[in-house]
PDB file of N, CA, C and O in Angstrom:
ATOM      1  N   MET A   1       4.196  -6.273  -8.593  1.00  0.00           N
ATOM      2  CA  MET A   1       3.139  -5.540  -7.951  1.00  0.00           C
ATOM      3  C   MET A   1       3.636  -4.125  -7.669  1.00  0.00           C
ATOM      4  O   MET A   1       4.771  -3.920  -7.264  1.00  0.00           O
ATOM      5  N   ASP A   2       2.764  -3.165  -7.921  1.00  0.00           N
ATOM      6  CA  ASP A   2       3.080  -1.760  -7.662  1.00  0.00           C
ATOM      7  C   ASP A   2       2.025  -1.164  -6.738  1.00  0.00           C
ATOM      8  O   ASP A   2       0.854  -1.541  -6.787  1.00  0.00           O
ATOM      9  N   LEU A   3       2.460  -0.219  -5.907  1.00  0.00           N
ATOM     10  CA  LEU A   3       1.533   0.559  -5.096  1.00  0.00           C
ATOM     11  C   LEU A   3       1.160   1.807  -5.882  1.00  0.00           C
ATOM     12  O   LEU A   3       2.011   2.410  -6.538  1.00  0.00           O
ATOM     13  N   ILE A   4      -0.110   2.187  -5.852  1.00  0.00           N
ATOM     14  CA  ILE A   4      -0.565   3.411  -6.492  1.00  0.00           C
ATOM     15  C   ILE A   4      -0.657   4.472  -5.397  1.00  0.00           C
ATOM     16  O   ILE A   4      -1.434   4.332  -4.454  1.00  0.00           O
ATOM     17  N   ILE A   5       0.149   5.514  -5.535  1.00  0.00           N
ATOM     18  CA  ILE A   5       0.277   6.555  -4.523  1.00  0.00           C
ATOM     19  C   ILE A   5      -0.076   7.900  -5.154  1.00  0.00           C
ATOM     20  O   ILE A   5       0.336   8.189  -6.275  1.00  0.00           O
ATOM     21  N   LEU A   6      -0.831   8.718  -4.427  1.00  0.00           N
ATOM     22  CA  LEU A   6      -1.132  10.083  -4.851  1.00  0.00           C
ATOM     23  C   LEU A   6      -0.277  11.026  -4.011  1.00  0.00           C
ATOM     24  O   LEU A   6      -0.402  11.074  -2.789  1.00  0.00           O
ATOM     25  N   ASN A   7       0.608  11.759  -4.674  1.00  0.00           N
ATOM     26  CA  ASN A   7       1.525  12.658  -3.985  1.00  0.00           C
ATOM     27  C   ASN A   7       1.527  14.001  -4.710  1.00  0.00           C
ATOM     28  O   ASN A   7       1.900  14.069  -5.885  1.00  0.00           O
ATOM     29  N   ASP A   8       1.093  15.057  -4.044  1.00  0.00           N
ATOM     30  CA  ASP A   8       1.043  16.412  -4.613  1.00  0.00           C
ATOM     31  C   ASP A   8       0.257  16.453  -5.931  1.00  0.00           C
ATOM     32  O   ASP A   8       0.668  17.089  -6.898  1.00  0.00           O
ATOM     33  N   GLY A   9      -0.877  15.750  -5.985  1.00  0.00           N
ATOM     34  CA  GLY A   9      -1.732  15.773  -7.168  1.00  0.00           C
ATOM     35  C   GLY A   9      -1.271  14.894  -8.310  1.00  0.00           C
ATOM     36  O   GLY A   9      -1.877  14.893  -9.377  1.00  0.00           O
ATOM     37  N   LEU A  10      -0.219  14.117  -8.115  1.00  0.00           N
ATOM     38  CA  LEU A  10       0.329  13.260  -9.161  1.00  0.00           C
ATOM     39  C   LEU A  10       0.293  11.807  -8.708  1.00  0.00           C
ATOM     40  O   LEU A  10       0.779  11.486  -7.627  1.00  0.00           O
ATOM     41  N   TYR A  11      -0.302  10.945  -9.533  1.00  0.00           N
ATOM     42  CA  TYR A  11      -0.329   9.517  -9.225  1.00  0.00           C
ATOM     43  C   TYR A  11       1.003   8.892  -9.614  1.00  0.00           C
ATOM     44  O   TYR A  11       1.554   9.191 -10.677  1.00  0.00           O
ATOM     45  N   GLN A  12       1.521   8.030  -8.743  1.00  0.00           N
ATOM     46  CA  GLN A  12       2.792   7.357  -8.995  1.00  0.00           C
ATOM     47  C   GLN A  12       2.629   5.868  -8.761  1.00  0.00           C
ATOM     48  O   GLN A  12       1.887   5.452  -7.864  1.00  0.00           O
ATOM     49  N   LEU A  13       3.342   5.077  -9.555  1.00  0.00           N
ATOM     50  CA  LEU A  13       3.433   3.637  -9.333  1.00  0.00           C
ATOM     51  C   LEU A  13       4.765   3.371  -8.639  1.00  0.00           C
ATOM     52  O   LEU A  13       5.818   3.693  -9.171  1.00  0.00           O
ATOM     53  N   ILE A  14       4.689   2.798  -7.451  1.00  0.00           N
ATOM     54  CA  ILE A  14       5.882   2.493  -6.674  1.00  0.00           C
ATOM     55  C   ILE A  14       6.025   0.970  -6.609  1.00  0.00           C
ATOM     56  O   ILE A  14       5.150   0.298  -6.061  1.00  0.00           O
ATOM     57  N   PRO A  15       7.095   0.414  -7.181  1.00  0.00           N
ATOM     58  CA  PRO A  15       7.279  -1.038  -7.122  1.00  0.00           C
ATOM     59  C   PRO A  15       7.454  -1.515  -5.677  1.00  0.00           C
ATOM     60  O   PRO A  15       8.133  -0.868  -4.879  1.00  0.00           O
ATOM     61  N   VAL A  16       6.826  -2.639  -5.351  1.00  0.00           N
ATOM     62  CA  VAL A  16       6.979  -3.237  -4.023  1.00  0.00           C
ATOM     63  C   VAL A  16       8.358  -3.883  -3.953  1.00  0.00           C
ATOM     64  O   VAL A  16       8.748  -4.637  -4.842  1.00  0.00           O
ATOM     65  N   THR A  17       9.096  -3.571  -2.896  1.00  0.00           N
ATOM     66  CA  THR A  17      10.441  -4.111  -2.722  1.00  0.00           C
ATOM     67  C   THR A  17      10.464  -5.072  -1.536  1.00  0.00           C
ATOM     68  O   THR A  17       9.534  -5.107  -0.725  1.00  0.00           O
ATOM     69  N   THR A  18      11.544  -5.805  -1.432  1.00  0.00           N
ATOM     70  CA  THR A  18      11.690  -6.727  -0.305  1.00  0.00           C
ATOM     71  C   THR A  18      11.798  -5.961   1.010  1.00  0.00           C
ATOM     72  O   THR A  18      11.383  -6.455   2.047  1.00  0.00           O
ATOM     73  N   LYS A  19      12.316  -4.718   0.961  1.00  0.00           N
ATOM     74  CA  LYS A  19      12.399  -3.905   2.172  1.00  0.00           C
ATOM     75  C   LYS A  19      10.996  -3.581   2.701  1.00  0.00           C
ATOM     76  O   LYS A  19      10.777  -3.554   3.909  1.00  0.00           O
ATOM     77  N   MET A  20      10.035  -3.355   1.813  1.00  0.00           N
ATOM     78  CA  MET A  20       8.655  -3.088   2.232  1.00  0.00           C
ATOM     79  C   MET A  20       8.028  -4.310   2.894  1.00  0.00           C
ATOM     80  O   MET A  20       7.145  -4.178   3.732  1.00  0.00           O
ATOM     81  N   LEU A  21       8.500  -5.476   2.499  1.00  0.00           N
ATOM     82  CA  LEU A  21       7.936  -6.723   3.022  1.00  0.00           C
ATOM     83  C   LEU A  21       8.610  -7.194   4.304  1.00  0.00           C
ATOM     84  O   LEU A  21       8.190  -8.202   4.874  1.00  0.00           O
ATOM     85  N   GLU A  22       9.643  -6.464   4.762  1.00  0.00           N
ATOM     86  CA  GLU A  22      10.334  -6.861   5.988  1.00  0.00           C
ATOM     87  C   GLU A  22       9.360  -6.864   7.165  1.00  0.00           C
ATOM     88  O   GLU A  22       8.541  -5.968   7.314  1.00  0.00           O
ATOM     89  N   GLY A  23       9.448  -7.898   7.964  1.00  0.00           N
ATOM     90  CA  GLY A  23       8.594  -8.015   9.134  1.00  0.00           C
ATOM     91  C   GLY A  23       7.255  -8.675   8.867  1.00  0.00           C
ATOM     92  O   GLY A  23       6.475  -8.880   9.783  1.00  0.00           O
ATOM     93  N   ILE A  24       6.977  -8.999   7.615  1.00  0.00           N
ATOM     94  CA  ILE A  24       5.721  -9.675   7.269  1.00  0.00           C
ATOM     95  C   ILE A  24       6.004 -11.161   7.121  1.00  0.00           C
ATOM     96  O   ILE A  24       6.853 -11.559   6.317  1.00  0.00           O
ATOM     97  N   GLU A  25       5.328 -11.964   7.906  1.00  0.00           N
ATOM     98  CA  GLU A  25       5.469 -13.418   7.815  1.00  0.00           C
ATOM     99  C   GLU A  25       4.163 -13.998   7.313  1.00  0.00           C
ATOM    100  O   GLU A  25       3.117 -13.808   7.926  1.00  0.00           O
ATOM    101  N   LEU A  26       4.230 -14.685   6.196  1.00  0.00           N
ATOM    102  CA  LEU A  26       3.047 -15.302   5.609  1.00  0.00           C
ATOM    103  C   LEU A  26       3.040 -16.783   5.950  1.00  0.00           C
ATOM    104  O   LEU A  26       4.023 -17.480   5.721  1.00  0.00           O
ATOM    105  N   ILE A  27       1.930 -17.253   6.487  1.00  0.00           N
ATOM    106  CA  ILE A  27       1.855 -18.662   6.885  1.00  0.00           C
ATOM    107  C   ILE A  27       1.080 -19.495   5.872  1.00  0.00           C
ATOM    108  O   ILE A  27       1.049 -20.711   5.971  1.00  0.00           O
ATOM    109  N   SER A  28       0.466 -18.841   4.902  1.00  0.00           N
ATOM    110  CA  SER A  28      -0.218 -19.564   3.827  1.00  0.00           C
ATOM    111  C   SER A  28      -0.088 -18.746   2.550  1.00  0.00           C
ATOM    112  O   SER A  28       0.341 -17.595   2.569  1.00  0.00           O
ATOM    113  N   GLU A  29      -0.472 -19.343   1.446  1.00  0.00           N
ATOM    114  CA  GLU A  29      -0.383 -18.656   0.172  1.00  0.00           C
ATOM    115  C   GLU A  29      -1.491 -17.605   0.071  1.00  0.00           C
ATOM    116  O   GLU A  29      -2.630 -17.844   0.456  1.00  0.00           O
ATOM    117  N   ILE A  30      -1.120 -16.416  -0.417  1.00  0.00           N
ATOM    118  CA  ILE A  30      -2.092 -15.339  -0.572  1.00  0.00           C
ATOM    119  C   ILE A  30      -2.026 -14.806  -1.994  1.00  0.00           C
ATOM    120  O   ILE A  30      -1.042 -15.022  -2.701  1.00  0.00           O
ATOM    121  N   ASP A  31      -3.096 -14.123  -2.410  1.00  0.00           N
ATOM    122  CA  ASP A  31      -3.070 -13.527  -3.745  1.00  0.00           C
ATOM    123  C   ASP A  31      -2.618 -12.073  -3.661  1.00  0.00           C
ATOM    124  O   ASP A  31      -2.371 -11.522  -2.583  1.00  0.00           O
ATOM    125  N   CYS A  32      -2.526 -11.442  -4.787  1.00  0.00           N
ATOM    126  CA  CYS A  32      -2.014 -10.072  -4.876  1.00  0.00           C
ATOM    127  C   CYS A  32      -2.875  -9.089  -4.091  1.00  0.00           C
ATOM    128  O   CYS A  32      -2.361  -8.182  -3.436  1.00  0.00           O
ATOM    129  N   PHE A  33      -4.184  -9.249  -4.129  1.00  0.00           N
ATOM    130  CA  PHE A  33      -5.066  -8.304  -3.451  1.00  0.00           C
ATOM    131  C   PHE A  33      -4.975  -8.437  -1.936  1.00  0.00           C
ATOM    132  O   PHE A  33      -5.057  -7.441  -1.219  1.00  0.00           O
ATOM    133  N   GLU A  34      -4.768  -9.641  -1.442  1.00  0.00           N
ATOM    134  CA  GLU A  34      -4.565  -9.828  -0.005  1.00  0.00           C
ATOM    135  C   GLU A  34      -3.239  -9.205   0.434  1.00  0.00           C
ATOM    136  O   GLU A  34      -3.158  -8.586   1.492  1.00  0.00           O
ATOM    137  N   LEU A  35      -2.206  -9.355  -0.397  1.00  0.00           N
ATOM    138  CA  LEU A  35      -0.920  -8.735  -0.095  1.00  0.00           C
ATOM    139  C   LEU A  35      -1.054  -7.215  -0.108  1.00  0.00           C
ATOM    140  O   LEU A  35      -0.464  -6.524   0.728  1.00  0.00           O
ATOM    141  N   CYS A  36      -1.854  -6.682  -0.995  1.00  0.00           N
ATOM    142  CA  CYS A  36      -2.105  -5.246  -1.042  1.00  0.00           C
ATOM    143  C   CYS A  36      -2.720  -4.771   0.273  1.00  0.00           C
ATOM    144  O   CYS A  36      -2.304  -3.745   0.824  1.00  0.00           O
ATOM    145  N   ASP A  37      -3.684  -5.507   0.796  1.00  0.00           N
ATOM    146  CA  ASP A  37      -4.301  -5.152   2.079  1.00  0.00           C
ATOM    147  C   ASP A  37      -3.290  -5.187   3.220  1.00  0.00           C
ATOM    148  O   ASP A  37      -3.283  -4.316   4.091  1.00  0.00           O
ATOM    149  N   ILE A  38      -2.421  -6.203   3.216  1.00  0.00           N
ATOM    150  CA  ILE A  38      -1.401  -6.321   4.257  1.00  0.00           C
ATOM    151  C   ILE A  38      -0.438  -5.129   4.199  1.00  0.00           C
ATOM    152  O   ILE A  38      -0.115  -4.527   5.224  1.00  0.00           O
ATOM    153  N   LEU A  39      -0.002  -4.771   2.998  1.00  0.00           N
ATOM    154  CA  LEU A  39       0.905  -3.630   2.851  1.00  0.00           C
ATOM    155  C   LEU A  39       0.212  -2.324   3.234  1.00  0.00           C
ATOM    156  O   LEU A  39       0.820  -1.452   3.840  1.00  0.00           O
ATOM    157  N   ARG A  40      -1.059  -2.180   2.893  1.00  0.00           N
ATOM    158  CA  ARG A  40      -1.808  -0.978   3.273  1.00  0.00           C
ATOM    159  C   ARG A  40      -1.838  -0.826   4.791  1.00  0.00           C
ATOM    160  O   ARG A  40      -1.604   0.256   5.328  1.00  0.00           O
ATOM    161  N   LEU A  41      -2.080  -1.930   5.486  1.00  0.00           N
ATOM    162  CA  LEU A  41      -2.118  -1.878   6.942  1.00  0.00           C
ATOM    163  C   LEU A  41      -0.750  -1.549   7.540  1.00  0.00           C
ATOM    164  O   LEU A  41      -0.651  -0.863   8.546  1.00  0.00           O
ATOM    165  N   LYS A  42       0.305  -2.059   6.898  1.00  0.00           N
ATOM    166  CA  LYS A  42       1.657  -1.834   7.420  1.00  0.00           C
ATOM    167  C   LYS A  42       2.162  -0.419   7.141  1.00  0.00           C
ATOM    168  O   LYS A  42       2.800   0.192   7.988  1.00  0.00           O
ATOM    169  N   LEU A  43       1.869   0.112   5.959  1.00  0.00           N
ATOM    170  CA  LEU A  43       2.511   1.338   5.501  1.00  0.00           C
ATOM    171  C   LEU A  43       1.679   2.606   5.698  1.00  0.00           C
ATOM    172  O   LEU A  43       2.163   3.697   5.425  1.00  0.00           O
ATOM    173  N   THR A  44       0.433   2.470   6.151  1.00  0.00           N
ATOM    174  CA  THR A  44      -0.428   3.644   6.244  1.00  0.00           C
ATOM    175  C   THR A  44      -1.092   3.771   7.603  1.00  0.00           C
ATOM    176  O   THR A  44      -1.101   2.840   8.401  1.00  0.00           O
ATOM    177  N   GLY A  45      -1.672   4.912   7.793  1.00  0.00           N
ATOM    178  CA  GLY A  45      -2.579   5.160   8.904  1.00  0.00           C
ATOM    179  C   GLY A  45      -3.880   5.665   8.306  1.00  0.00           C
ATOM    180  O   GLY A  45      -3.882   6.298   7.246  1.00  0.00           O
ATOM    181  N   TYR A  46      -4.992   5.427   8.968  1.00  0.00           N
ATOM    182  CA  TYR A  46      -6.290   5.834   8.434  1.00  0.00           C
ATOM    183  C   TYR A  46      -6.731   7.132   9.106  1.00  0.00           C
ATOM    184  O   TYR A  46      -6.691   7.255  10.327  1.00  0.00           O
ATOM    185  N   VAL A  47      -7.124   8.109   8.299  1.00  0.00           N
ATOM    186  CA  VAL A  47      -7.618   9.383   8.803  1.00  0.00           C
ATOM    187  C   VAL A  47      -9.128   9.391   8.607  1.00  0.00           C
ATOM    188  O   VAL A  47      -9.614   9.531   7.481  1.00  0.00           O
ATOM    189  N   ASN A  48      -9.854   9.224   9.690  1.00  0.00           N
ATOM    190  CA  ASN A  48     -11.304   9.089   9.638  1.00  0.00           C
ATOM    191  C   ASN A  48     -11.984  10.329   9.068  1.00  0.00           C
ATOM    192  O   ASN A  48     -12.910  10.220   8.274  1.00  0.00           O
ATOM    193  N   GLU A  49     -11.533  11.526   9.453  1.00  0.00           N
ATOM    194  CA  GLU A  49     -12.150  12.764   8.982  1.00  0.00           C
ATOM    195  C   GLU A  49     -12.054  12.919   7.465  1.00  0.00           C
ATOM    196  O   GLU A  49     -12.919  13.498   6.829  1.00  0.00           O
ATOM    197  N   LEU A  50     -10.972  12.423   6.888  1.00  0.00           N
ATOM    198  CA  LEU A  50     -10.755  12.518   5.436  1.00  0.00           C
ATOM    199  C   LEU A  50     -11.180  11.257   4.694  1.00  0.00           C
ATOM    200  O   LEU A  50     -11.240  11.265   3.468  1.00  0.00           O
ATOM    201  N   ASN A  51     -11.432  10.176   5.435  1.00  0.00           N
ATOM    202  CA  ASN A  51     -11.750   8.880   4.842  1.00  0.00           C
ATOM    203  C   ASN A  51     -10.645   8.448   3.868  1.00  0.00           C
ATOM    204  O   ASN A  51     -10.906   8.029   2.749  1.00  0.00           O
ATOM    205  N   LEU A  52      -9.382   8.580   4.301  1.00  0.00           N
ATOM    206  CA  LEU A  52      -8.227   8.251   3.468  1.00  0.00           C
ATOM    207  C   LEU A  52      -7.198   7.452   4.252  1.00  0.00           C
ATOM    208  O   LEU A  52      -7.067   7.619   5.463  1.00  0.00           O
ATOM    209  N   HIS A  53      -6.460   6.629   3.521  1.00  0.00           N
ATOM    210  CA  HIS A  53      -5.291   5.956   4.078  1.00  0.00           C
ATOM    211  C   HIS A  53      -4.080   6.797   3.691  1.00  0.00           C
ATOM    212  O   HIS A  53      -3.773   6.953   2.515  1.00  0.00           O
ATOM    213  N   ILE A  54      -3.400   7.361   4.689  1.00  0.00           N
ATOM    214  CA  ILE A  54      -2.247   8.223   4.459  1.00  0.00           C
ATOM    215  C   ILE A  54      -0.979   7.433   4.744  1.00  0.00           C
ATOM    216  O   ILE A  54      -0.840   6.817   5.798  1.00  0.00           O
ATOM    217  N   MET A  55      -0.059   7.466   3.775  1.00  0.00           N
ATOM    218  CA  MET A  55       1.229   6.794   3.941  1.00  0.00           C
ATOM    219  C   MET A  55       2.022   7.483   5.049  1.00  0.00           C
ATOM    220  O   MET A  55       1.782   8.640   5.372  1.00  0.00           O
ATOM    221  N   ASN A  56       2.983   6.774   5.606  1.00  0.00           N
ATOM    222  CA  ASN A  56       3.810   7.325   6.678  1.00  0.00           C
ATOM    223  C   ASN A  56       4.595   8.558   6.234  1.00  0.00           C
ATOM    224  O   ASN A  56       4.981   9.371   7.054  1.00  0.00           O
ATOM    225  N   ASP A  57       4.809   8.725   4.915  1.00  0.00           N
ATOM    226  CA  ASP A  57       5.524   9.898   4.403  1.00  0.00           C
ATOM    227  C   ASP A  57       4.592  11.057   4.032  1.00  0.00           C
ATOM    228  O   ASP A  57       5.031  12.068   3.521  1.00  0.00           O
ATOM    229  N   GLY A  58       3.283  10.898   4.259  1.00  0.00           N
ATOM    230  CA  GLY A  58       2.322  11.961   3.998  1.00  0.00           C
ATOM    231  C   GLY A  58       1.575  11.852   2.690  1.00  0.00           C
ATOM    232  O   GLY A  58       0.612  12.578   2.458  1.00  0.00           O
ATOM    233  N   SER A  59       1.987  10.971   1.784  1.00  0.00           N
ATOM    234  CA  SER A  59       1.264  10.792   0.528  1.00  0.00           C
ATOM    235  C   SER A  59       0.018   9.923   0.776  1.00  0.00           C
ATOM    236  O   SER A  59      -0.148   9.354   1.843  1.00  0.00           O
ATOM    237  N   THR A  60      -0.844   9.849  -0.219  1.00  0.00           N
ATOM    238  CA  THR A  60      -2.109   9.116  -0.092  1.00  0.00           C
ATOM    239  C   THR A  60      -2.014   7.760  -0.777  1.00  0.00           C
ATOM    240  O   THR A  60      -1.639   7.677  -1.939  1.00  0.00           O
ATOM    241  N   PHE A  61      -2.382   6.701  -0.046  1.00  0.00           N
ATOM    242  CA  PHE A  61      -2.421   5.350  -0.613  1.00  0.00           C
ATOM    243  C   PHE A  61      -3.715   5.204  -1.396  1.00  0.00           C
ATOM    244  O   PHE A  61      -4.798   5.410  -0.855  1.00  0.00           O
ATOM    245  N   VAL A  62      -3.619   4.844  -2.672  1.00  0.00           N
ATOM    246  CA  VAL A  62      -4.802   4.668  -3.523  1.00  0.00           C
ATOM    247  C   VAL A  62      -5.128   3.199  -3.684  1.00  0.00           C
ATOM    248  O   VAL A  62      -6.278   2.797  -3.601  1.00  0.00           O
ATOM    249  N   GLY A  63      -4.122   2.375  -3.951  1.00  0.00           N
ATOM    250  CA  GLY A  63      -4.359   0.956  -4.159  1.00  0.00           C
ATOM    251  C   GLY A  63      -3.123   0.276  -4.700  1.00  0.00           C
ATOM    252  O   GLY A  63      -2.006   0.781  -4.574  1.00  0.00           O
ATOM    253  N   CYS A  64      -3.352  -0.863  -5.353  1.00  0.00           N
ATOM    254  CA  CYS A  64      -2.248  -1.648  -5.912  1.00  0.00           C
ATOM    255  C   CYS A  64      -2.554  -2.040  -7.348  1.00  0.00           C
ATOM    256  O   CYS A  64      -3.710  -2.146  -7.736  1.00  0.00           O
ATOM    257  N   MET A  65      -1.498  -2.268  -8.095  1.00  0.00           N
ATOM    258  CA  MET A  65      -1.614  -2.795  -9.453  1.00  0.00           C
ATOM    259  C   MET A  65      -0.934  -4.155  -9.450  1.00  0.00           C
ATOM    260  O   MET A  65       0.271  -4.253  -9.212  1.00  0.00           O
ATOM    261  N   CYS A  66      -1.724  -5.183  -9.690  1.00  0.00           N
ATOM    262  CA  CYS A  66      -1.188  -6.548  -9.709  1.00  0.00           C
ATOM    263  C   CYS A  66      -0.799  -6.910 -11.134  1.00  0.00           C
ATOM    264  O   CYS A  66      -1.541  -6.636 -12.077  1.00  0.00           O
ATOM    265  N   ARG A  67       0.363  -7.488 -11.278  1.00  0.00           N
ATOM    266  CA  ARG A  67       0.824  -7.894 -12.614  1.00  0.00           C
ATOM    267  C   ARG A  67       1.083  -9.364 -12.658  1.00  0.00           C
ATOM    268  O   ARG A  67       1.477  -9.974 -11.755  1.00  0.00           O
TER     269      ARG A  67
END
């Protein structure tokens, strides 16, 4: 699974690592899209005026690519 990030006008695929999953405890089986939502909530903040999810490093969260 990769995160799709927009940074300085360039889209990037960032592989999900075990470090990104630290602190997440899953109590049942989930699919890739549910995991994408969980990571979005953990790694971003929502800016209402822009209607965007902004990553903690300032880049824009676009979505996920499930493989």
